[in-house]
CSV table of C-alpha atoms and ligand atoms in Angstrom, one decimal:
chain,number,residue,atom,x,y,z
V,1,MET,CA,-79.7,368.7,60.1
V,2,SER,CA,-81.5,371.6,58.5
V,3,ASN,CA,-79.0,373.2,56.2
V,4,GLN,CA,-81.1,375.5,54.2
V,5,SER,CA,-78.5,377.6,52.4
V,6,ASN,CA,-75.3,375.8,52.6
V,7,ASN,CA,-73.2,378.1,50.5
V,8,GLN,CA,-69.9,376.3,49.7
V,9,SER,CA,-67.8,374.9,47.0
V,10,ALA,CA,-64.5,373.0,47.0
V,11,ASP,CA,-63.4,375.0,44.0
V,12,TRP,CA,-63.4,378.3,45.9
V,13,ASN,CA,-60.2,379.7,47.3
V,14,VAL,CA,-59.5,379.8,51.1
V,15,GLU,CA,-60.6,383.5,51.6
V,16,THR,CA,-64.0,382.7,50.1
V,17,ARG,CA,-64.4,379.5,52.0
V,18,MET,CA,-63.5,381.0,55.4
V,19,VAL,CA,-66.4,383.5,54.9
V,20,HIS,CA,-69.0,380.9,53.8
V,21,ASP,CA,-68.1,377.3,54.5
V,22,GLY,CA,-70.1,375.5,57.1
V,23,SER,CA,-72.8,378.2,57.4
V,24,MET,CA,-76.2,376.7,58.3
V,25,ARG,CA,-78.9,379.3,58.1
V,26,SER,CA,-82.0,379.0,60.2
V,27,ALA,CA,-85.6,379.7,59.1
V,28,PHE,CA,-84.9,383.4,59.8
V,29,GLY,CA,-82.4,383.7,57.0
V,30,GLU,CA,-79.8,385.6,59.2
V,31,THR,CA,-76.7,387.0,57.5
V,32,SER,CA,-74.3,386.2,60.3
V,33,GLU,CA,-74.1,382.7,61.7
V,34,ALA,CA,-76.5,382.1,64.6
V,35,LEU,CA,-75.3,381.4,68.1
V,36,PHE,CA,-77.3,378.4,69.4
V,37,LEU,CA,-76.6,378.9,73.1
V,38,THR,CA,-78.6,375.8,74.2
V,39,GLN,CA,-77.7,372.7,76.2
V,40,GLY,CA,-80.3,370.5,74.7
V,41,PHE,CA,-82.9,370.0,72.0
V,42,VAL,CA,-86.6,369.1,72.0
V,43,TYR,CA,-88.4,366.4,70.0
V,44,ASP,CA,-91.8,366.6,68.4
V,45,SER,CA,-92.8,363.2,69.7
V,46,SER,CA,-91.6,360.2,71.7
V,47,ALA,CA,-91.1,358.4,68.5
V,48,ALA,CA,-89.0,361.3,67.2
V,49,ALA,CA,-86.8,361.1,70.3
V,50,GLU,CA,-86.5,357.4,69.9
V,51,ALA,CA,-85.5,357.7,66.3
V,52,ARG,CA,-82.8,360.3,67.1
V,53,PHE,CA,-81.3,358.2,69.8
V,54,LYS,CA,-81.3,355.2,67.4
V,55,GLY,CA,-79.4,357.3,64.9
V,56,GLU,CA,-82.2,357.0,62.3
V,57,ASP,CA,-82.6,360.8,62.3
V,58,GLU,CA,-79.4,362.8,62.5
V,59,GLY,CA,-80.6,365.8,64.4
V,60,TYR,CA,-79.0,367.1,67.6
V,61,ILE,CA,-79.4,365.5,71.0
V,62,TYR,CA,-77.2,367.3,73.6
V,63,SER,CA,-74.5,370.0,73.3
V,64,ARG,CA,-71.9,367.8,75.0
V,65,TYR,CA,-72.1,365.7,71.8
V,66,ALA,CA,-72.8,368.3,69.1
V,67,ASN,CA,-74.3,371.7,68.7
V,68,PRO,CA,-75.2,373.6,65.5
V,69,THR,CA,-72.9,376.6,66.1
V,70,VAL,CA,-70.1,374.2,67.0
V,71,THR,CA,-70.8,372.2,63.8
V,72,MET,CA,-70.4,375.3,61.7
V,73,PHE,CA,-67.0,376.0,63.3
V,74,GLU,CA,-65.9,372.4,62.7
V,75,GLN,CA,-67.1,372.4,59.1
V,76,ARG,CA,-65.2,375.7,58.4
V,77,MET,CA,-62.1,374.2,60.0
V,78,CYS,CA,-62.4,371.1,57.8
V,79,ALA,CA,-62.5,373.4,54.8
V,80,LEU,CA,-59.4,375.2,56.0
V,81,GLU,CA,-57.4,372.1,56.8
V,82,GLY,CA,-58.6,369.8,54.0
V,83,ALA,CA,-59.9,367.4,56.6
V,84,GLU,CA,-62.9,365.1,56.4
V,85,ALA,CA,-64.0,365.5,60.0
V,86,ALA,CA,-63.3,367.6,63.1
V,87,LEU,CA,-64.4,367.9,66.7
V,88,ALA,CA,-64.0,371.2,68.6
V,89,THR,CA,-62.8,371.3,72.2
V,90,THR,CA,-62.8,373.7,75.0
V,91,SER,CA,-59.0,374.5,74.7
V,92,GLY,CA,-56.0,373.5,72.8
V,93,MET,CA,-54.9,371.2,75.6
V,94,ALA,CA,-58.3,369.5,75.5
V,95,ALA,CA,-57.7,368.9,71.8
V,96,VAL,CA,-54.1,367.5,72.4
V,97,SER,CA,-55.0,365.3,75.4
V,98,SER,CA,-58.1,363.9,73.7
V,99,ALA,CA,-56.4,363.2,70.4
V,100,ILE,CA,-53.6,361.3,72.2
V,101,LEU,CA,-55.5,359.6,75.0
V,102,CYS,CA,-58.4,358.4,72.9
V,103,GLN,CA,-56.2,356.1,70.8
V,104,LEU,CA,-54.0,354.6,73.5
V,105,LYS,CA,-54.2,351.8,76.1
V,106,ALA,CA,-51.8,350.5,78.8
V,107,GLY,CA,-48.8,348.8,77.3
V,108,ASP,CA,-48.6,351.2,74.3
V,109,HIS,CA,-45.6,353.4,73.6
V,110,VAL,CA,-45.4,357.0,72.3
V,111,VAL,CA,-42.5,358.7,70.5
V,112,ALA,CA,-42.5,362.5,70.7
V,113,ALA,CA,-40.2,365.4,69.9
V,114,TYR,CA,-38.5,367.0,73.0
V,115,ALA,CA,-39.5,370.5,71.9
V,116,LEU,CA,-43.1,370.7,73.0
V,117,PHE,CA,-45.4,373.3,74.4
V,118,GLY,CA,-45.2,372.9,78.2
V,119,SER,CA,-48.6,371.3,78.9
V,120,CYS,CA,-48.1,368.9,75.9
V,121,ARG,CA,-44.9,367.8,77.6
V,122,TYR,CA,-46.8,367.2,80.9
V,123,VAL,CA,-49.4,365.0,79.0
V,124,ILE,CA,-46.6,362.8,77.5
V,125,GLU,CA,-44.1,362.8,80.3
V,126,THR,CA,-46.3,362.7,83.4
V,127,LEU,CA,-49.8,361.7,82.5
V,128,LEU,CA,-49.3,358.8,80.1
V,129,PRO,CA,-47.0,356.8,82.4
V,130,GLN,CA,-49.8,357.0,85.1
V,131,PHE,CA,-51.9,354.8,82.7
V,132,GLY,CA,-49.1,352.4,81.9
V,133,ILE,CA,-48.2,354.1,78.6
V,134,ASP,CA,-44.5,354.5,78.0
V,135,PHE,CA,-42.8,357.3,76.0
V,136,THR,CA,-39.5,358.3,74.4
V,137,PHE,CA,-38.5,361.9,73.6
V,138,VAL,CA,-36.3,362.5,70.6
V,139,ASP,CA,-34.6,365.5,68.9
V,140,GLY,CA,-37.4,366.2,66.3
V,141,LYS,CA,-34.9,367.3,63.6
V,142,ASP,CA,-33.1,363.9,63.7
V,143,ILE,CA,-35.0,361.4,61.6
V,144,ASP,CA,-32.7,358.6,62.7
V,145,ALA,CA,-33.5,359.3,66.3
V,146,TRP,CA,-37.3,358.9,65.5
V,147,LYS,CA,-36.5,355.6,63.8
V,148,ALA,CA,-34.3,354.3,66.6
V,149,ALA,CA,-37.0,355.1,69.2
V,150,ILE,CA,-39.7,353.0,67.6
V,151,ARG,CA,-40.8,349.9,69.4
V,152,PRO,CA,-43.3,347.2,68.4
V,153,GLN,CA,-45.7,348.8,70.9
V,154,THR,CA,-45.3,352.3,69.4
V,155,ARG,CA,-48.8,353.5,68.4
V,156,VAL,CA,-48.5,357.3,68.4
V,157,MET,CA,-45.9,359.8,67.3
V,158,PHE,CA,-46.4,363.5,68.3
V,159,LEU,CA,-44.7,366.7,67.3
V,160,GLU,CA,-45.1,370.4,66.7
V,161,SER,CA,-43.5,372.3,63.8
V,162,PRO,CA,-42.3,375.0,63.9
V,163,THR,CA,-41.5,374.5,67.6
V,164,ASN,CA,-42.1,376.9,70.5
V,165,PRO,CA,-40.0,379.0,71.1
V,166,THR,CA,-37.0,378.3,68.8
V,167,LEU,CA,-39.0,377.9,65.6
V,168,GLU,CA,-37.2,374.7,64.5
V,169,LEU,CA,-38.9,372.5,61.9
V,170,VAL,CA,-39.6,368.7,62.0
V,171,ASP,CA,-39.9,366.9,58.6
V,172,ILE,CA,-43.6,365.9,58.9
V,173,GLU,CA,-43.5,363.8,55.7
V,174,ALA,CA,-40.6,361.7,56.9
V,175,VAL,CA,-42.0,361.2,60.4
V,176,ALA,CA,-45.4,360.2,59.0
V,177,ALA,CA,-43.8,357.6,56.7
V,178,LEU,CA,-41.9,356.1,59.7
V,179,ALA,CA,-45.1,356.0,61.7
V,180,HIS,CA,-47.0,354.2,59.0
V,181,GLU,CA,-44.3,351.6,58.4
V,182,ASN,CA,-44.7,350.7,62.0
V,183,ASP,CA,-48.5,350.7,62.4
V,184,ALA,CA,-48.4,354.0,64.4
V,185,ARG,CA,-50.2,357.3,63.8
V,186,LEU,CA,-48.7,360.8,63.6
V,187,VAL,CA,-50.4,363.6,65.6
V,188,VAL,CA,-49.2,367.1,64.7
V,189,ASP,CA,-49.8,370.2,66.8
V,190,ASN,CA,-50.0,372.9,64.0
V,191,VAL,CA,-50.5,376.0,66.2
V,192,PHE,CA,-47.2,377.8,65.3
V,193,ALA,CA,-47.5,377.1,61.5
V,194,THR,CA,-51.2,378.1,61.3
V,195,PRO,CA,-53.6,376.3,58.9
V,196,LEU,CA,-52.9,379.0,56.3
V,197,TRP,CA,-49.2,378.1,55.9
V,198,GLN,CA,-49.1,374.4,56.6
V,199,ASN,CA,-51.5,371.4,56.3
V,200,PRO,CA,-50.0,368.4,58.1
V,201,LEU,CA,-52.7,366.0,56.8
V,202,ALA,CA,-51.6,366.7,53.2
V,203,LEU,CA,-48.0,365.9,54.3
V,204,GLY,CA,-49.1,362.5,55.6
V,205,ALA,CA,-50.1,363.2,59.3
V,206,ASP,CA,-53.1,361.3,60.6
V,207,VAL,CA,-54.4,363.9,63.1
V,208,VAL,CA,-53.9,367.6,63.4
V,209,VAL,CA,-54.6,369.6,66.6
V,210,TYR,CA,-55.0,373.3,67.2
V,211,SER,CA,-55.2,375.6,70.0
V,212,ALA,CA,-57.8,377.9,68.5
V,213,THR,CA,-57.0,380.3,71.3
V,214,LYS,CA,-54.1,381.5,69.1
V,215,HIS,CA,-54.4,382.7,65.5
V,216,ILE,CA,-57.9,381.3,65.0
V,217,ASP,CA,-59.4,383.6,67.5
V,218,GLY,CA,-56.5,386.0,67.0
V,219,GLN,CA,-58.1,388.7,69.1
V,220,GLY,CA,-57.5,387.5,72.6
V,221,ARG,CA,-61.1,386.7,73.5
V,222,CYS,CA,-61.6,383.1,74.3
V,223,LEU,CA,-60.0,379.6,74.5
V,224,GLY,CA,-60.7,376.8,72.1
V,225,GLY,CA,-59.3,373.9,70.3
V,226,VAL,CA,-60.0,371.5,67.5
V,227,VAL,CA,-59.0,367.9,66.4
V,228,LEU,CA,-59.1,367.2,62.6
V,229,ALA,CA,-58.6,363.8,60.9
V,230,SER,CA,-60.3,361.3,58.6
V,231,GLN,CA,-63.9,360.4,59.3
V,232,ASP,CA,-62.7,356.8,59.9
V,233,TRP,CA,-60.2,357.9,62.6
V,234,ILE,CA,-62.8,360.2,64.3
V,235,ASP,CA,-65.4,357.4,64.3
V,236,GLU,CA,-63.0,354.8,65.5
V,237,HIS,CA,-61.1,356.7,68.2
V,238,LEU,CA,-62.5,360.1,69.2
V,239,PHE,CA,-66.3,360.0,68.7
V,240,ASP,CA,-67.2,358.1,71.8
V,241,TYR,CA,-64.3,359.5,73.9
V,242,TYR,CA,-65.5,363.0,73.1
V,243,ARG,CA,-69.1,362.3,73.9
V,244,HIS,CA,-68.5,360.6,77.2
V,245,THR,CA,-65.5,362.6,78.7
V,246,GLY,CA,-66.9,366.0,77.7
V,247,PRO,CA,-64.1,368.2,76.3
V,248,GLY,CA,-66.6,369.8,73.9
V,249,ILE,CA,-66.4,373.6,73.4
V,250,SER,CA,-69.0,376.1,74.5
V,251,PRO,CA,-71.3,377.2,71.6
V,252,PHE,CA,-70.4,380.8,72.5
V,253,ASN,CA,-66.7,380.3,72.1
V,254,ALA,CA,-67.3,378.3,68.9
V,255,TRP,CA,-69.2,381.2,67.5
V,256,VAL,CA,-66.4,383.7,68.3
V,257,LEU,CA,-63.9,381.3,66.6
V,258,LEU,CA,-66.2,380.8,63.6
V,259,LYS,CA,-66.3,384.5,63.1
V,260,GLY,CA,-62.5,384.6,63.7
V,261,LEU,CA,-62.0,382.3,60.7
V,262,GLU,CA,-63.6,384.9,58.4
V,263,THR,CA,-60.6,387.1,58.8
V,264,LEU,CA,-57.9,384.5,59.5
V,265,PRO,CA,-56.3,384.5,56.0
V,266,LEU,CA,-56.1,388.3,56.1
V,267,ARG,CA,-54.7,388.5,59.6
V,268,VAL,CA,-52.1,385.7,59.3
V,269,ARG,CA,-50.9,387.1,56.0
V,270,GLN,CA,-50.5,390.6,57.4
V,271,GLN,CA,-49.0,389.4,60.7
V,272,SER,CA,-46.5,387.2,58.8
V,273,ALA,CA,-45.5,390.1,56.5
V,274,ASN,CA,-45.0,392.3,59.6
V,275,ALA,CA,-42.9,389.6,61.2
V,276,ALA,CA,-40.7,389.3,58.1
V,277,GLN,CA,-40.1,393.0,58.1
V,278,ILE,CA,-39.2,393.0,61.8
V,279,ALA,CA,-36.9,390.0,61.4
V,280,ASP,CA,-35.1,391.9,58.5
V,281,ALA,CA,-34.8,395.0,60.6
V,282,ILE,CA,-33.2,393.3,63.6
V,283,ALA,CA,-31.0,390.9,61.6
V,284,GLY,CA,-28.1,393.3,61.5
V,285,GLN,CA,-28.3,394.6,65.1
V,286,ALA,CA,-25.0,394.2,67.0
V,287,SER,CA,-26.6,392.7,70.1
V,288,VAL,CA,-28.6,390.0,68.2
V,289,LEU,CA,-26.5,386.9,68.5
V,290,ARG,CA,-29.0,384.6,66.7
V,291,LEU,CA,-32.1,385.4,64.8
V,292,ILE,CA,-34.6,382.7,63.9
V,293,TYR,CA,-37.3,383.4,61.4
V,294,PRO,CA,-38.7,380.6,59.2
V,295,GLY,CA,-39.3,383.0,56.3
V,296,ARG,CA,-35.6,384.0,55.9
V,297,ASP,CA,-32.9,382.3,53.9
V,298,ASP,CA,-30.6,382.1,57.0
V,299,HIS,CA,-33.1,379.9,58.9
V,300,PRO,CA,-31.0,376.7,59.6
V,301,GLN,CA,-33.7,374.6,57.8
V,302,ALA,CA,-34.6,377.0,55.0
V,303,GLU,CA,-34.9,374.2,52.5
V,304,LEU,CA,-37.4,372.3,54.6
V,305,VAL,CA,-39.3,375.5,55.3
V,306,LYS,CA,-39.8,375.9,51.5
V,307,ARG,CA,-40.8,372.3,51.0
V,308,GLN,CA,-43.2,372.0,54.0
V,309,MET,CA,-44.7,375.5,54.5
V,310,ARG,CA,-46.4,378.0,52.2
V,311,GLY,CA,-45.4,381.1,54.2
V,312,GLY,CA,-43.1,382.3,56.9
V,313,SER,CA,-44.5,382.8,60.4
V,314,THR,CA,-46.1,385.3,62.7
V,315,MET,CA,-43.4,384.5,65.2
V,316,VAL,CA,-39.8,385.8,65.5
V,317,ALA,CA,-37.2,384.5,68.0
V,318,PHE,CA,-33.9,386.0,68.8
V,319,GLU,CA,-31.1,385.8,71.3
V,320,LEU,CA,-29.7,388.9,72.9
V,321,ALA,CA,-25.9,389.0,73.7
V,322,GLY,CA,-26.6,390.5,77.2
V,323,GLY,CA,-28.5,387.5,78.5
V,324,LYS,CA,-31.4,387.8,80.9
V,325,HIS,CA,-30.4,391.3,81.9
V,326,GLN,CA,-30.7,392.6,78.4
V,327,ALA,CA,-33.8,390.5,77.5
V,328,PHE,CA,-35.6,392.0,80.5
V,329,ALA,CA,-34.4,395.5,79.7
V,330,PHE,CA,-35.5,395.1,76.1
V,331,GLN,CA,-39.0,393.8,77.1
V,332,ASP,CA,-39.4,396.6,79.7
V,333,ALA,CA,-38.5,399.3,77.2
V,334,LEU,CA,-41.1,398.3,74.6
V,335,LYS,CA,-44.0,400.7,74.2
V,336,ILE,CA,-46.4,399.0,71.7
V,337,VAL,CA,-45.4,395.4,72.1
V,338,ARG,CA,-46.7,394.1,75.4
V,339,ILE,CA,-45.3,391.4,77.7
V,340,SER,CA,-47.5,388.3,77.5
V,341,ASN,CA,-47.2,384.6,77.0
V,342,ASN,CA,-50.0,384.4,74.5
V,343,LEU,CA,-49.4,384.4,70.7
V,344,GLY,CA,-51.1,384.8,67.4
V,345,ASP,CA,-52.9,387.9,68.6
V,346,ALA,CA,-53.7,391.1,66.8
V,347,LYS,CA,-51.7,392.8,69.5
V,348,SER,CA,-47.9,392.2,69.3
V,349,LEU,CA,-46.7,390.3,72.4
V,350,VAL,CA,-43.2,389.5,73.7
V,351,THR,CA,-42.1,386.8,76.1
V,352,HIS,CA,-38.9,385.6,77.8
V,353,PRO,CA,-39.3,381.8,77.7
V,354,ALA,CA,-36.5,380.9,80.1
V,355,THR,CA,-38.3,382.7,83.0
V,356,THR,CA,-42.0,382.0,82.0
V,357,THR,CA,-43.3,379.4,79.6
V,358,HIS,CA,-40.2,377.2,79.9
V,359,LYS,CA,-39.1,377.9,83.5
V,360,ASN,CA,-40.0,374.3,84.6
V,361,LEU,CA,-37.4,372.7,82.3
V,362,THR,CA,-34.0,371.7,83.8
V,363,LEU,CA,-31.0,373.7,82.7
V,364,GLU,CA,-29.8,370.7,80.6
V,365,ASP,CA,-33.2,370.5,78.7
V,366,ARG,CA,-33.1,374.3,78.1
V,367,ASP,CA,-29.6,374.1,76.8
V,368,MET,CA,-30.5,371.2,74.5
V,369,LEU,CA,-33.6,373.2,73.2
V,370,GLY,CA,-31.6,376.4,72.7
V,371,ILE,CA,-33.7,378.3,75.2
V,372,SER,CA,-30.9,380.5,76.5
V,373,ASP,CA,-31.3,383.4,79.1
V,374,GLY,CA,-31.0,385.9,76.2
V,375,LEU,CA,-33.8,384.3,74.1
V,376,VAL,CA,-36.8,386.5,73.4
V,377,ARG,CA,-39.9,385.4,71.5
V,378,LEU,CA,-42.0,387.9,69.6
V,379,SER,CA,-45.5,387.3,68.4
V,380,VAL,CA,-46.2,389.9,65.8
V,381,GLY,CA,-49.6,391.5,65.5
V,382,LEU,CA,-51.6,393.7,63.2
V,383,GLU,CA,-50.1,397.1,64.1
V,384,ASN,CA,-48.3,399.1,61.4
V,385,ALA,CA,-45.0,397.4,60.6
V,386,ASP,CA,-43.1,400.7,60.7
V,387,ASP,CA,-44.4,401.5,64.2
V,388,LEU,CA,-43.4,398.0,65.4
V,389,ILE,CA,-39.9,398.2,63.9
V,390,ALA,CA,-39.4,401.6,65.5
V,391,ASP,CA,-40.6,400.2,68.8
V,392,VAL,CA,-38.3,397.2,68.7
V,393,LEU,CA,-35.3,399.2,67.6
V,394,GLN,CA,-35.7,401.8,70.3
V,395,ALA,CA,-36.1,399.1,72.9
V,396,MET,CA,-33.0,397.3,71.7
V,397,GLU,CA,-31.0,400.5,71.7
V,398,LEU,CA,-32.1,401.2,75.3
V,399,SER,CA,-31.4,397.6,76.4
V,400,THR,CA,-27.7,397.9,75.5
V,401,ARG,CA,-27.1,400.8,77.8
M,501,PLP,C1,-51.2,377.4,73.3
M,501,PLP,C2,-50.7,376.1,72.8
M,501,PLP,C3,-51.3,374.9,73.2
M,501,PLP,C4,-52.4,374.9,74.3
M,501,PLP,O1,-53.6,375.6,73.9
M,501,PLP,P1,-54.6,376.2,75.0
M,501,PLP,O2,-55.7,376.7,74.1
M,501,PLP,O3,-53.9,377.2,75.8
M,501,PLP,O4,-55.1,375.0,75.8
M,501,PLP,C5,-50.8,373.8,72.7
M,501,PLP,N1,-49.8,373.8,71.8
M,501,PLP,C6,-49.2,374.9,71.4
M,501,PLP,C7,-48.1,374.8,70.4
M,501,PLP,C8,-49.7,376.1,71.9
M,501,PLP,O5,-49.1,377.3,71.5
């Protein structure tokens, strides 16, 4: 592929790499990465087309397989994650379902943590059994439970950490070791941690998936996803699956996400700093029964946070004493923070999981996961921290009346 001014070095720090890595300038020498909004590619001759299909010439063939703008996004994501290879998908769920389905067959078994994003839960619990693939859910915090769930047929383990919405951690290194002792592979959904604060591949995971819809775009514009792994894993499991089932991302969305990566370190750092300040400000409030923030010493797994993550989180969760009534009153009284189930955005967003994202769970499952009627999840944005604190405190005050 023509790569006339590939400006990158593994020695550079993440901020530098997110501005430059993966860039492929065309003959026009454009400053900003080009948007190749094309389905296909033309060949100079019949022989050239033949050579490309034979794989003797590595140019592009069709945008369901690969596209230059998409390649730039994938390469920049590889630099961020420390991965050898990546394939970008149309959504986070396309990344999750492709990464799991591409490596399984009837008779296989999956072990996954209970605490999963709703659609991820559907893939494991409803979709896999339709293809003769069995599963076991475990409490992700309990390493003995992971161990006990393993069967000779176990091929995939799946988790997210921190979890949505209660921000609990799973020990990625320990679960990866268990997977490898048993000839299984660990897939980690790293959306909540963000690639800035946690790199599961470095902790032993085999595959990392992202919803790029969240922090990677970070400005609420488009959906996207990405699967990252070793070149061998991609070649063996995902390469043909991706080409022939078509989860590939639109070049336009890949371009938006590519440009989003330029500011990702800046945004995630500021959003996390804002979240830490908000967590500290609400910690002492009388109506806050429980505060969960992975950057604070009172997080139940503070030691694991320090070992596994380089930073806190852009997310804060807390339980209000007045249950659903107070949670609704609090959300409705907010002026800057808007009610929405999205996260990782420049705009601060609040959600009440029990009545929205997690409404399909049974009461028992919600109890087990700690998703009470008073639980509120805050995704902290890029607004001024003092403004956000004032907004949260005035809404909390009003909600107690
Ligand atoms: C949003 C999200 C997904 C799904 O991503 P989409 O881009 O909405 O398909 C998967 N996992 C987690 C943890 C998420 O937050």
